[in-house]
CSV table of C-alpha atoms and ligand atoms in Angstrom, one decimal:
chain,number,residue,atom,x,y,z
A,30,UNK,CA,107.4,73.3,121.9
A,31,UNK,CA,103.6,72.6,121.9
A,32,UNK,CA,101.6,73.5,118.0
A,33,UNK,CA,98.1,73.9,117.8
A,34,UNK,CA,96.3,73.4,114.6
A,35,UNK,CA,92.5,73.9,113.7
A,36,UNK,CA,92.1,72.1,109.6
A,37,UNK,CA,89.2,72.1,108.3
A,38,UNK,CA,88.2,68.2,107.4
A,39,UNK,CA,85.4,67.5,104.5
A,40,UNK,CA,85.4,63.6,103.2
A,41,UNK,CA,82.7,63.8,100.7
A,42,UNK,CA,82.1,59.9,101.3
A,43,UNK,CA,81.0,60.5,104.8
A,44,UNK,CA,80.4,64.1,106.0
A,45,UNK,CA,77.6,66.4,104.7
A,46,UNK,CA,79.9,69.8,105.3
A,47,UNK,CA,83.8,70.3,107.1
A,48,UNK,CA,84.6,70.8,110.0
A,49,UNK,CA,87.0,72.1,112.0
A,50,UNK,CA,89.4,69.5,114.4
A,51,UNK,CA,91.5,70.0,116.1
A,52,UNK,CA,95.3,68.6,117.0
A,53,UNK,CA,98.4,69.6,119.0
A,54,UNK,CA,101.6,68.4,118.0
A,55,UNK,CA,105.8,69.0,119.3
A,56,UNK,CA,107.6,71.5,116.4
A,57,UNK,CA,110.2,73.7,116.4
A,58,UNK,CA,109.8,77.6,116.0
A,59,UNK,CA,111.7,77.5,113.2
A,60,UNK,CA,110.2,74.3,111.5
A,61,UNK,CA,107.2,74.5,109.0
A,62,UNK,CA,103.3,74.7,108.6
A,63,UNK,CA,103.5,71.7,105.9
A,64,UNK,CA,106.2,69.8,108.7
A,65,UNK,CA,103.3,70.7,111.3
A,66,UNK,CA,100.6,69.1,108.6
A,67,UNK,CA,103.5,65.6,107.9
A,68,UNK,CA,103.0,64.9,111.8
A,69,UNK,CA,99.8,65.3,112.4
A,70,UNK,CA,99.8,63.1,109.1
A,71,UNK,CA,102.0,60.8,110.5
A,72,UNK,CA,101.1,59.9,113.9
A,73,UNK,CA,97.7,61.7,114.4
A,74,UNK,CA,94.8,60.7,111.1
A,75,UNK,CA,97.0,59.2,108.5
A,76,UNK,CA,94.1,60.3,106.5
A,77,UNK,CA,94.1,63.6,106.5
A,78,UNK,CA,94.2,64.8,102.6
A,79,UNK,CA,96.2,67.6,100.8
A,80,UNK,CA,98.9,68.2,98.3
A,81,UNK,CA,103.0,67.9,98.8
A,82,UNK,CA,105.8,67.7,96.1
A,83,UNK,CA,109.0,70.1,96.9
A,84,UNK,CA,108.7,71.2,100.6
A,85,UNK,CA,111.2,74.2,99.7
A,86,UNK,CA,108.3,75.8,97.6
A,87,UNK,CA,109.5,75.4,93.9
A,88,UNK,CA,106.6,72.4,92.8
A,89,UNK,CA,103.6,75.3,93.8
A,90,UNK,CA,101.6,72.1,95.1
A,91,UNK,CA,100.3,73.1,99.2
A,92,UNK,CA,99.3,76.4,98.7
A,93,UNK,CA,97.0,76.7,101.4
A,94,UNK,CA,94.2,79.2,103.2
A,95,UNK,CA,96.4,79.0,106.3
A,96,UNK,CA,95.3,82.1,109.4
A,97,UNK,CA,92.8,83.7,106.4
A,98,UNK,CA,96.0,84.0,104.0
A,99,UNK,CA,96.8,82.1,100.9
A,100,UNK,CA,100.1,80.1,102.1
A,101,UNK,CA,102.8,77.8,100.7
A,102,UNK,CA,102.3,75.5,103.4
A,103,UNK,CA,106.7,75.1,102.9
A,104,UNK,CA,107.0,78.1,102.9
A,105,UNK,CA,105.3,79.5,106.2
A,106,UNK,CA,107.7,79.0,109.8
A,107,UNK,CA,105.6,78.1,112.4
A,108,UNK,CA,107.2,81.2,114.3
A,109,UNK,CA,105.7,83.4,111.9
A,110,UNK,CA,102.1,82.5,112.6
A,111,UNK,CA,99.7,82.7,115.7
A,112,UNK,CA,97.7,80.0,117.1
A,113,UNK,CA,96.2,78.2,116.7
A,114,UNK,CA,97.4,77.9,112.7
A,115,UNK,CA,94.2,78.2,111.3
A,116,UNK,CA,94.1,75.5,107.7
A,117,UNK,CA,91.4,75.4,104.8
A,118,UNK,CA,91.4,74.7,101.6
A,119,UNK,CA,91.5,77.5,98.9
A,120,UNK,CA,88.7,79.3,98.2
A,121,UNK,CA,86.5,78.9,94.6
A,122,UNK,CA,87.5,75.8,94.1
A,123,UNK,CA,86.0,71.8,94.8
A,124,UNK,CA,87.4,70.2,97.8
A,125,UNK,CA,88.2,66.5,96.8
A,126,UNK,CA,89.2,65.8,100.5
A,127,UNK,CA,90.2,68.2,103.3
A,128,UNK,CA,92.8,70.6,101.6
A,129,UNK,CA,92.9,68.7,98.3
A,130,UNK,CA,90.8,70.5,95.9
A,131,UNK,CA,90.5,70.1,92.3
A,132,UNK,CA,92.8,72.0,90.1
A,133,UNK,CA,92.0,70.9,86.7
A,134,UNK,CA,90.0,74.0,85.6
A,135,UNK,CA,92.3,76.4,86.5
A,136,UNK,CA,95.2,74.5,84.6
A,137,UNK,CA,92.3,74.9,82.0
A,138,UNK,CA,93.0,78.2,82.3
A,139,UNK,CA,96.4,78.3,81.9
A,140,UNK,CA,96.8,76.6,78.7
A,141,UNK,CA,93.7,78.3,76.9
A,142,UNK,CA,96.1,81.5,77.2
A,143,UNK,CA,98.5,79.4,75.4
A,144,UNK,CA,101.3,78.4,78.0
A,145,UNK,CA,104.3,78.3,74.8
A,146,UNK,CA,106.2,80.9,73.0
A,147,UNK,CA,104.1,80.4,69.3
A,148,UNK,CA,105.8,81.2,66.0
A,149,UNK,CA,104.5,82.5,62.8
A,150,UNK,CA,107.0,83.8,60.6
A,151,UNK,CA,110.1,80.9,59.3
A,152,UNK,CA,111.8,79.8,61.6
A,153,UNK,CA,115.1,81.1,62.5
A,154,UNK,CA,118.5,78.7,62.1
A,155,UNK,CA,119.8,80.1,65.1
A,156,UNK,CA,119.0,80.8,68.0
A,157,UNK,CA,115.9,83.3,69.1
A,158,UNK,CA,118.8,86.6,70.4
A,159,UNK,CA,116.7,89.1,73.3
A,160,UNK,CA,117.8,91.8,74.5
A,161,UNK,CA,118.9,92.1,77.8
A,162,UNK,CA,116.7,95.3,78.6
A,163,UNK,CA,113.4,93.4,76.4
A,164,UNK,CA,114.0,90.0,78.9
A,165,UNK,CA,113.7,92.6,81.5
A,166,UNK,CA,110.3,93.2,80.6
A,167,UNK,CA,109.0,89.5,81.8
A,168,UNK,CA,111.5,88.7,84.0
A,169,UNK,CA,108.7,88.4,87.3
A,170,UNK,CA,106.0,86.5,85.3
A,171,UNK,CA,109.0,83.7,84.8
A,172,UNK,CA,109.1,83.3,88.2
A,173,UNK,CA,105.4,81.5,88.4
A,174,UNK,CA,104.9,77.7,89.7
A,175,UNK,CA,101.1,77.5,88.8
A,176,UNK,CA,100.2,77.4,93.2
A,177,UNK,CA,97.1,79.3,92.6
A,178,UNK,CA,97.0,80.9,95.9
A,179,UNK,CA,96.5,84.3,93.3
A,180,UNK,CA,93.5,83.1,91.4
A,181,UNK,CA,91.7,81.8,94.9
A,182,UNK,CA,92.7,84.9,97.0
A,183,UNK,CA,90.6,86.6,94.3
A,184,UNK,CA,87.2,88.5,95.1
A,185,UNK,CA,86.3,88.5,91.2
A,186,UNK,CA,86.9,84.8,90.8
A,187,UNK,CA,84.9,83.8,93.9
A,188,UNK,CA,81.7,86.0,92.2
A,189,UNK,CA,82.9,84.2,88.9
A,190,UNK,CA,84.8,81.2,88.5
A,191,UNK,CA,84.5,81.5,84.9
A,192,UNK,CA,86.8,84.8,85.5
A,193,UNK,CA,90.9,83.5,83.4
A,194,UNK,CA,92.3,85.2,87.7
A,195,UNK,CA,95.6,85.9,87.5
A,196,UNK,CA,97.6,83.2,87.1
A,197,UNK,CA,96.9,82.3,83.5
A,198,UNK,CA,97.3,86.3,82.9
A,199,UNK,CA,100.4,86.4,84.2
A,200,UNK,CA,101.5,83.2,82.1
A,201,UNK,CA,100.1,85.1,79.5
A,202,UNK,CA,101.8,87.9,80.6
A,203,UNK,CA,105.4,85.7,80.5
A,204,UNK,CA,104.7,85.7,76.8
A,205,UNK,CA,102.6,88.7,75.6
A,206,UNK,CA,105.7,91.1,76.9
A,207,UNK,CA,108.7,88.1,75.5
A,208,UNK,CA,110.1,90.5,72.0
A,209,UNK,CA,110.6,86.1,70.5
A,210,UNK,CA,106.9,85.5,71.2
A,211,UNK,CA,104.6,86.0,67.6
A,212,UNK,CA,101.5,85.1,69.8
A,213,UNK,CA,100.7,87.6,71.7
A,214,UNK,CA,97.5,88.9,68.8
A,215,UNK,CA,95.7,85.5,69.7
A,216,UNK,CA,97.1,85.8,74.0
A,217,UNK,CA,95.1,90.0,73.9
A,218,UNK,CA,92.2,88.6,72.7
A,219,UNK,CA,91.9,86.1,74.6
A,220,UNK,CA,92.1,88.4,77.5
A,221,UNK,CA,90.4,91.2,76.1
A,222,UNK,CA,87.3,89.3,76.1
A,223,UNK,CA,84.6,89.8,79.5
A,224,UNK,CA,86.2,87.1,81.5
A,225,UNK,CA,89.6,87.8,80.9
A,226,UNK,CA,91.8,91.5,82.1
A,227,UNK,CA,89.3,93.8,82.6
A,228,UNK,CA,86.8,91.4,85.9
A,229,UNK,CA,90.1,92.1,87.9
A,230,UNK,CA,89.2,95.4,90.0
A,231,UNK,CA,92.7,95.8,91.9
A,232,UNK,CA,92.1,94.1,94.8
A,233,UNK,CA,95.6,93.2,95.3
A,234,UNK,CA,95.0,90.3,97.6
A,235,UNK,CA,96.8,88.3,94.6
A,236,UNK,CA,100.1,90.4,95.1
A,237,UNK,CA,100.2,89.4,99.3
A,238,UNK,CA,99.3,86.0,98.7
A,239,UNK,CA,102.2,84.8,95.7
A,240,UNK,CA,105.3,82.8,97.3
A,241,UNK,CA,107.0,84.3,94.5
A,242,UNK,CA,106.7,88.4,95.3
A,243,UNK,CA,105.6,89.2,91.9
A,244,UNK,CA,103.6,91.9,91.6
A,245,UNK,CA,100.9,90.0,89.6
A,246,UNK,CA,98.4,93.5,90.0
A,247,UNK,CA,101.9,95.3,87.8
A,248,UNK,CA,101.0,92.2,85.3
A,249,UNK,CA,97.3,92.4,85.2
A,250,UNK,CA,98.0,97.1,84.7
A,251,UNK,CA,100.6,96.1,82.1
A,252,UNK,CA,98.3,93.5,79.6
A,253,UNK,CA,95.2,96.5,80.2
A,254,UNK,CA,97.2,98.7,78.8
A,255,UNK,CA,98.3,97.0,75.6
A,256,UNK,CA,94.8,96.1,75.6
A,257,UNK,CA,93.8,99.8,75.2
A,258,UNK,CA,96.1,101.4,73.1
A,259,UNK,CA,96.5,98.6,71.1
A,260,UNK,CA,100.2,97.0,71.5
A,261,UNK,CA,102.8,96.1,74.0
A,262,UNK,CA,106.5,98.2,75.2
B,12,UNK,CA,85.1,78.2,106.2
B,13,UNK,CA,86.3,81.8,106.6
B,14,UNK,CA,86.6,85.1,105.9
B,15,UNK,CA,90.0,85.9,103.6
B,16,UNK,CA,91.5,88.1,105.3
B,17,UNK,CA,93.6,89.6,102.3
B,18,UNK,CA,95.4,93.1,103.2
B,19,UNK,CA,95.0,96.8,102.8
B,20,UNK,CA,93.9,96.2,99.2
B,21,UNK,CA,90.9,94.0,99.9
B,22,UNK,CA,89.6,96.4,103.0
B,23,UNK,CA,90.2,99.7,100.4
B,24,UNK,CA,88.2,97.4,97.7
B,25,UNK,CA,85.0,97.2,99.9
B,26,UNK,CA,85.1,100.3,101.5
B,27,UNK,CA,85.2,101.2,97.8
B,28,UNK,CA,82.3,99.7,96.8
B,29,UNK,CA,80.2,99.7,99.9
B,30,UNK,CA,80.8,103.5,100.1
B,31,UNK,CA,79.2,103.7,96.4
B,32,UNK,CA,76.8,101.9,96.6
B,33,UNK,CA,75.7,104.7,99.7
B,34,UNK,CA,75.5,107.3,97.5
B,35,UNK,CA,74.3,105.4,94.7
B,36,UNK,CA,71.4,105.2,97.6
B,37,UNK,CA,71.4,108.5,98.4
B,38,UNK,CA,70.8,109.4,95.0
B,39,UNK,CA,68.0,107.0,93.9
B,40,UNK,CA,66.1,108.2,97.9
B,41,UNK,CA,67.3,112.1,96.4
B,42,UNK,CA,65.5,111.0,92.7
B,43,UNK,CA,62.3,109.9,94.1
B,44,UNK,CA,61.9,112.7,96.8
B,45,UNK,CA,62.3,115.2,94.0
B,46,UNK,CA,60.0,113.8,91.9
B,47,UNK,CA,57.2,114.3,94.6
B,48,UNK,CA,57.0,117.5,92.9
B,49,UNK,CA,55.2,116.0,90.8
B,50,UNK,CA,52.2,115.3,93.8
B,51,UNK,CA,52.5,119.1,94.3
B,52,UNK,CA,54.3,122.1,95.8
B,53,UNK,CA,52.4,120.7,99.3
B,54,UNK,CA,53.4,116.7,100.0
B,55,UNK,CA,56.6,118.0,97.8
B,56,UNK,CA,57.7,120.7,101.7
B,57,UNK,CA,56.4,118.6,103.5
B,58,UNK,CA,58.9,115.3,102.9
B,59,UNK,CA,61.2,117.4,102.5
B,60,UNK,CA,61.1,119.4,106.1
B,61,UNK,CA,61.3,115.8,107.3
B,62,UNK,CA,65.2,116.1,106.4
B,63,UNK,CA,65.7,118.7,108.3
B,64,UNK,CA,65.7,116.7,111.3
B,65,UNK,CA,69.1,116.5,112.9
B,66,UNK,CA,69.2,112.4,112.2
B,67,UNK,CA,68.9,113.9,108.7
B,68,UNK,CA,71.9,115.9,109.5
B,69,UNK,CA,74.4,112.8,110.8
B,70,UNK,CA,72.4,111.0,107.7
B,71,UNK,CA,74.8,114.1,105.6
B,72,UNK,CA,78.2,114.1,106.9
B,73,UNK,CA,77.9,110.0,106.9
B,74,UNK,CA,76.8,110.4,102.9
B,75,UNK,CA,80.1,113.4,102.8
B,76,UNK,CA,82.2,110.6,104.5
B,77,UNK,CA,81.4,108.4,101.0
B,78,UNK,CA,81.2,110.8,98.8
B,79,UNK,CA,85.0,111.9,99.2
B,80,UNK,CA,86.8,108.1,100.0
B,81,UNK,CA,85.0,107.3,96.9
B,82,UNK,CA,86.7,110.5,95.3
B,83,UNK,CA,90.3,109.5,97.4
B,84,UNK,CA,90.7,106.3,96.8
B,85,UNK,CA,89.0,106.6,93.1
B,86,UNK,CA,91.8,108.2,91.8
B,87,UNK,CA,94.4,105.6,93.4
B,88,UNK,CA,92.4,103.0,91.9
B,89,UNK,CA,92.8,105.5,88.3
B,90,UNK,CA,96.1,105.7,89.0
B,91,UNK,CA,96.8,102.1,89.3
B,92,UNK,CA,94.7,100.9,86.3
B,93,UNK,CA,96.8,103.2,84.3
B,94,UNK,CA,99.8,104.0,85.7
B,95,UNK,CA,101.0,99.6,86.2
B,96,UNK,CA,104.5,100.8,88.1
B,97,UNK,CA,102.7,102.2,90.2
B,98,UNK,CA,100.7,99.9,91.9
B,99,UNK,CA,103.7,98.1,93.7
B,100,UNK,CA,103.0,101.2,96.3
B,101,UNK,CA,99.6,101.1,96.5
B,102,UNK,CA,99.2,100.3,100.3
B,103,UNK,CA,101.4,104.4,100.5
B,104,UNK,CA,98.6,106.1,97.8
B,105,UNK,CA,96.6,104.1,99.9
B,106,UNK,CA,97.7,106.1,103.2
B,107,UNK,CA,97.8,108.8,101.4
B,108,UNK,CA,94.1,108.9,100.5
B,109,UNK,CA,93.6,107.6,104.6
B,110,UNK,CA,95.9,111.2,105.5
B,111,UNK,CA,94.2,113.1,103.3
B,112,UNK,CA,89.9,112.0,104.1
B,113,UNK,CA,90.6,113.0,107.4
B,114,UNK,CA,92.4,116.2,106.7
B,115,UNK,CA,89.0,117.4,104.9
B,116,UNK,CA,86.6,115.5,106.8
B,117,UNK,CA,86.9,116.5,109.9
B,118,UNK,CA,86.5,120.3,109.2
B,119,UNK,CA,83.7,119.4,106.9
B,120,UNK,CA,82.6,117.2,109.6
B,121,UNK,CA,82.7,120.2,113.0
B,122,UNK,CA,81.2,122.4,110.3
B,123,UNK,CA,78.4,120.8,109.8
B,124,UNK,CA,77.7,119.9,113.0
B,125,UNK,CA,77.8,122.8,114.3
B,126,UNK,CA,75.0,123.6,111.5
B,127,UNK,CA,72.9,120.9,113.0
B,128,UNK,CA,74.2,121.7,116.6
B,129,UNK,CA,72.0,125.1,115.6
B,130,UNK,CA,69.2,124.3,113.6
B,131,UNK,CA,67.9,122.6,117.1
B,132,UNK,CA,68.4,125.0,119.2
B,133,UNK,CA,66.8,127.7,117.2
C,23,SF4,S1,101.5,83.8,90.2
C,23,SF4,FE1,102.6,84.2,92.4
C,23,SF4,S2,100.4,83.2,93.8
C,23,SF4,FE2,100.2,83.3,91.1
C,23,SF4,S3,99.8,80.4,90.8
C,23,SF4,FE3,101.6,81.9,90.2
C,23,SF4,S4,103.0,81.6,91.5
C,23,SF4,FE4,101.1,81.1,92.5
C,24,FES,S1,105.4,71.7,98.6
C,24,FES,FE1,107.2,72.4,97.1
C,24,FES,S2,105.7,74.4,97.0
C,24,FES,FE2,104.8,73.7,99.0
């Protein structure tokens, strides 16, 4: 079937501002939006810029605004979206070209919450054991693929680009609620700052945008509660 | 660039902000008009008389709607913040806010409209 796309194109070397371009390509209803982009790039205009790698919702590189909401292009079926399919880059990042955005500030925030196991006490001789109940506490937040869909769907982030953002909080949650980790205080201190969790206004756009179905607002709420009660449980 | 479409949560948040701003605007005006009494009872009475015009009656219904929505959704926001596990049901909670809103708003608006009409005719 013929599928119509409208893509927000922008090449800072040539254009003063972004503009919409129309493309119609032949696709199956069971194809993904990413297949459409590949076809457009392959058959119509090789200059269009976007990221993708796995094409199976695993790597997190093709988050973009599809019909007004952040989605992974490789997960959205053509038959499930209204045409013309309007595609734009994620909001709040600098656009390098077309759908390609500068993710560096995003990863900088990710690094700021120290996303790795921190050990303060003596290293044990054997494996660090954990009960299934303790593992369950942060199971949801282990699923994050750092696509950026949540952070760039968040009005608090659009208003303040320095807000650490839902993705970094999800990643911090994964360690804060891990019984084996000993860097909780440090991470909680970072998230207690003005541009930390308190900038979250429970808008829930992140939950709608997350391709992994993570309960992002819940995770942020749990961190807020840990800060208010001064303990993690 | 187009608007971010978001979901129920985004529109609940926007309405919450707008109703909050509306109530704030009313409070500022109310403080100012009350302050007029400093210039004497006469001026105060003349200004307050303007409020009896039907257009202000309609404004009052709007004010009630804003306060009511802000209060009901405020409970939802507090619940979500203090009981993160409930946040999974934020959409259902918003539906409850809407139902409660109309259950309370409709009868009150009918009574208030009655008062406006009475004022106009007699
Ligand atoms: S929490 Fe979800 S939306 Fe946010 S970066 Fe991780 S996978 Fe993407
Ligand atoms: S291309 Fe890897 S997640 Fe879509």
